[in-house]
């Protein structure tokens, strides 16, 4: 052993024994809201003199291990009164705290230390959070507060325009977003084809959008995770709040089942604009309704159970001849258990279902399709020290896919009942995720997720010549559907395909000083489900399908680097990130692909690749009467589907054309420039004013570039895929909230929200169609717009 090795070993042993020479103790507990006992997520528990701290997890629990001593403890959470307390750690202690809303604060607590630096120290990046209070202030169409419409104001988040379903993150498709409500998967996030989201803001407690650096506990999607938790219910007293709007109303009731031990929450929404259509001699209907429920019971200090659910339906009908019904239904039974003051666990049993149905009396049949899954997951968090925590767990999801079933609506219809082949799959995952403060300036999050996807047997499996379900005609230079040469049956216990993936994740933050840091992340993800949609905005008729023999899982590699800075003691914050995403096995469709009621979808699918890259900027004002943010994203989203090389029997080969001759082309959700601004101003205790502005590059589309005559018909022909664009999209919205002077004795509190959507009446193009003018005979482009200026009034109340 050389001299240098001896010195290094001596220093290591000295540090090792010194770390145990000083006794350490653990402080743990839960943090909740004083008025309701509602646990709070992401509360900062800080020890300023040690420059360390933790935050509460998704269930309000915290744990931190520190050397023996007496310290000042600071608890801080947006919208609540700070708590400053002197704590003596001479033994393991459990301390629960209840925070009061800042409006109830009687005396300001002055804290000289800059606790906002905890944000820049965290390695987690590409994450945005919005408070429910902010979401309720943002002006939206018809005055209804909306989670999805609100996150569209964040950098890197767009959608296909007004009335469009879902959202796109960093150039990704809608199906690449994992949307969770109390851990249950939501497969369609929209009501009324995109005008509203399925999330009732009154029932929501916490919202986080992960755009990159996604922790290892999440998987199954390659673009983003939108994680939403419902409130747990008020275990102290009955509380009621709701609102009456122009087209929909809502009501939420929560209260104790057993005071301070058990509580319930029930919330409902419904639209009623269709009730007025008969006044205008319109025999159509379009409405939605949904229900949020939750029960919780605190058995003892170490055990709590929760039962939550959501059910929603949309109904759209034209007379009685066409009725479209669709919606989500989810449920979750959850058990929180505390093994010790350092080990927290959560067991969840989850059910999720998405249903789509059509009643077509004019053709004499009914149609229904959907997807459902059963999920069991077990997560643990181990608080080893204040600088080292481990998250680990497993989950298993069983899927059943119903691509469609046709049933005769009456005996005389002549329609024969037919069930498209149902598909089944199982997805298992195990993960470990570590939060590690290496030094005072360097922090890491790193983890590994193992995923296994098993495509289970089904009634009929097609067999194709050369195992190729898509045929390329070299003479016509077009793709055609392959013809099965045989079919066989695989029992449910058998498998059609198996996929295994290791999904590493790492994020790091290096603190430059107390107010700024640089961060970087790498994320590797696998997605085994695909949404079959060849439109820029998904429709309820789109069908989910699993990976299998002919459809490979999507594989993502995402790299991101960013700079983060707090300005003026946290009054302002600035974030900028650069990202690059590469996705393998992104599917696209042959020209003329038919996706509806297709029992052999592999015949119209081609596997390709996608990429997206860009820069995001976000400037926030966090304090004062005037608050808000300005966001800008410069990005590019492209896809490529190169032709395959086919070996012929005579030993020769040729290469197919692919799509766009194998060149990169814009995805339907590529937006070069995306600018969004939001501002909120509290004039006084009565009046609050809000406004937002949005500008986006027009979405890619296809225009005819010429025409020819064939057998007396004029036939248009198109250029390369997604080569043209719709006009740029922009609008401004404003709102004013009037809160009448509160009478402290009176429990009933109200507010009026006056809003104007699209103030300057911009006629944004939802689509542009081409036709011949019957009067002039000339070809013309016709712009279709959904909304102009839309005023609305909403009355909110609580007691």
XYZ file of C-alpha atoms in Angstrom, residues 140-142 144-150 152 158-167 174 188-199 247 269 286-288 314-316 324 326 328 354 537-541 729 731 757 786-787:
56
model
C -60.779 30.698 -20.371
C -63.587 30.043 -22.812
C -67.110 30.439 -21.349
C -65.038 27.814 -16.712
C -61.728 27.313 -14.823
C -59.763 24.650 -16.654
C -56.616 22.696 -15.756
C -55.648 21.770 -19.331
C -56.242 25.256 -20.741
C -54.088 26.679 -17.921
C -51.122 25.589 -22.190
C -49.335 23.607 -26.862
C -52.385 22.065 -28.492
C -54.015 21.991 -31.911
C -56.074 25.152 -31.329
C -59.552 26.080 -30.150
C -61.831 23.175 -29.475
C -58.928 20.723 -29.714
C -58.565 17.817 -27.307
C -55.501 17.108 -25.214
C -52.151 18.884 -25.193
C -51.117 13.664 -27.264
C -59.181 11.211 -22.514
C -58.759 14.515 -20.681
C -61.472 16.468 -22.538
C -65.178 17.217 -22.314
C -67.193 18.350 -25.345
C -64.404 17.537 -27.820
C -61.877 19.804 -26.105
C -63.877 22.798 -24.914
C -63.502 21.718 -21.261
C -61.221 19.357 -19.352
C -62.422 16.483 -17.172
C -60.855 17.969 -14.026
C -73.038 26.740 -19.782
C -70.412 19.231 -12.555
C -74.379 18.250 -26.440
C -73.639 18.073 -22.734
C -71.346 16.507 -20.132
C -70.158 13.262 -22.607
C -73.262 12.964 -24.772
C -73.504 14.411 -28.259
C -72.278 9.662 -29.203
C -67.881 8.665 -24.153
C -63.685 7.958 -18.131
C -62.369 4.675 -21.016
C -56.213 16.710 -32.605
C -57.422 13.346 -31.256
C -61.109 12.524 -31.320
C -63.043 10.249 -28.947
C -63.251 7.702 -31.787
C -52.864 31.585 -33.898
C -55.745 35.853 -28.944
C -62.427 35.357 -24.303
C -64.830 28.137 -33.980
C -64.894 31.185 -31.714
